[in-house]
Amino acid sequence: SKTALDDFEVISTIGTGSYGTCKKIKRKRDGKVLVWKELDYGAMSETEKQMLVSEVNLLRELRSPYIVKYYDRIIDRARTTIYIIMEYCKGGDLATIIAKHKRDGQYLDEEFIWKILIQLTQALQECHQRKNGRAVLHRDMKPANVFLDTDRNVKLGDFGLARVLHHETSFANTYVGTPYYMSPELVNNQSYNEKSDIWSMGCVLYELCALHPPFTASNQTELNRKIRLGDFSRIPACLSDDLNNVISKMLHVEVSQRPSIEELLADPIVSGRRSRME
Ligand code: ADP
Ligand code: MG
């Protein structure tokens, strides 16, 4: 039997993001708590709707313990709304954790940052190195899209949809949020690629270390200038050179010198940490 809206009960609204509302829901047949994201496709062109459908189909194929699990989608034609049903991440997101530590004036433990680094790398590996099929790019990696489960393991969320929902036709309307994580190639109007996800991951990890993004400015021109130059300070002195080195590699301005996900995983610093963690 097909899943329908009445198979679920809405518990509460979690929040409204840049392109839809997230609600906490309960599956009636077994009481399982999940979330759905409501997206109104009423204003989309046929092409955009096709893209949305194919991106949502891709989400279904991404399987990793470090990626928010996709369950199903329901289309309500009367309301021109698609409901994307996903795993509920209880542990909150990195943006909340960063804000809390900033308020308390306390850095995060280096061990926790390494764990996030390793697990985010594994999440991106699932997306970039797909055996049969093209790479899935995240396109919107930011602390608010990195969730945690109850054991503080990473669950990367909001995959793929950014391309459709941000109408990626030109640079001007690609970016809707705060562009702190925008890569130099995007600043220079070049197309988004796997390495742009690596850059954004570097920015997220940097922010976990420093409690502020690597590049900050009070206006877009100044921010673009700093990003193009790769002008950032070392992470706090209490954190190791190993951690600083790995993050700095992800923030290489030159795309060709920035490591791919394969290269990152092959980096002895990363693989050493990973084997000690597993
Ligand atoms: P944004 O554009 O800010 O990413 P979203 O629509 O993705 O907005 O999310 C809205 C709110 O729902 C945010 O507070 C986010 O943390 C939360 N949220 C999104 N997905 C999940 C999930 N799978 N589990 C728990 N909370 C989620
Ligand atoms: Mg989100």
Coordinates of C-alpha atoms and ligand atoms in Angstrom, one line a residue, residues 19 37 140 142 144-145 147 158, ligand 2:
Y19 CA 12.8 26.8 1.2
K37 CA 10.2 18.7 5.0
D140 CA 24.9 23.7 1.1
K142 CA 27.0 24.6 6.8
A144 CA 23.1 24.1 10.5
N145 CA 22.9 21.2 8.0
F147 CA 23.1 17.1 12.6
D158 CA 19.8 18.7 3.2
Ligands
MG2 MG 18.6 22.6 6.5

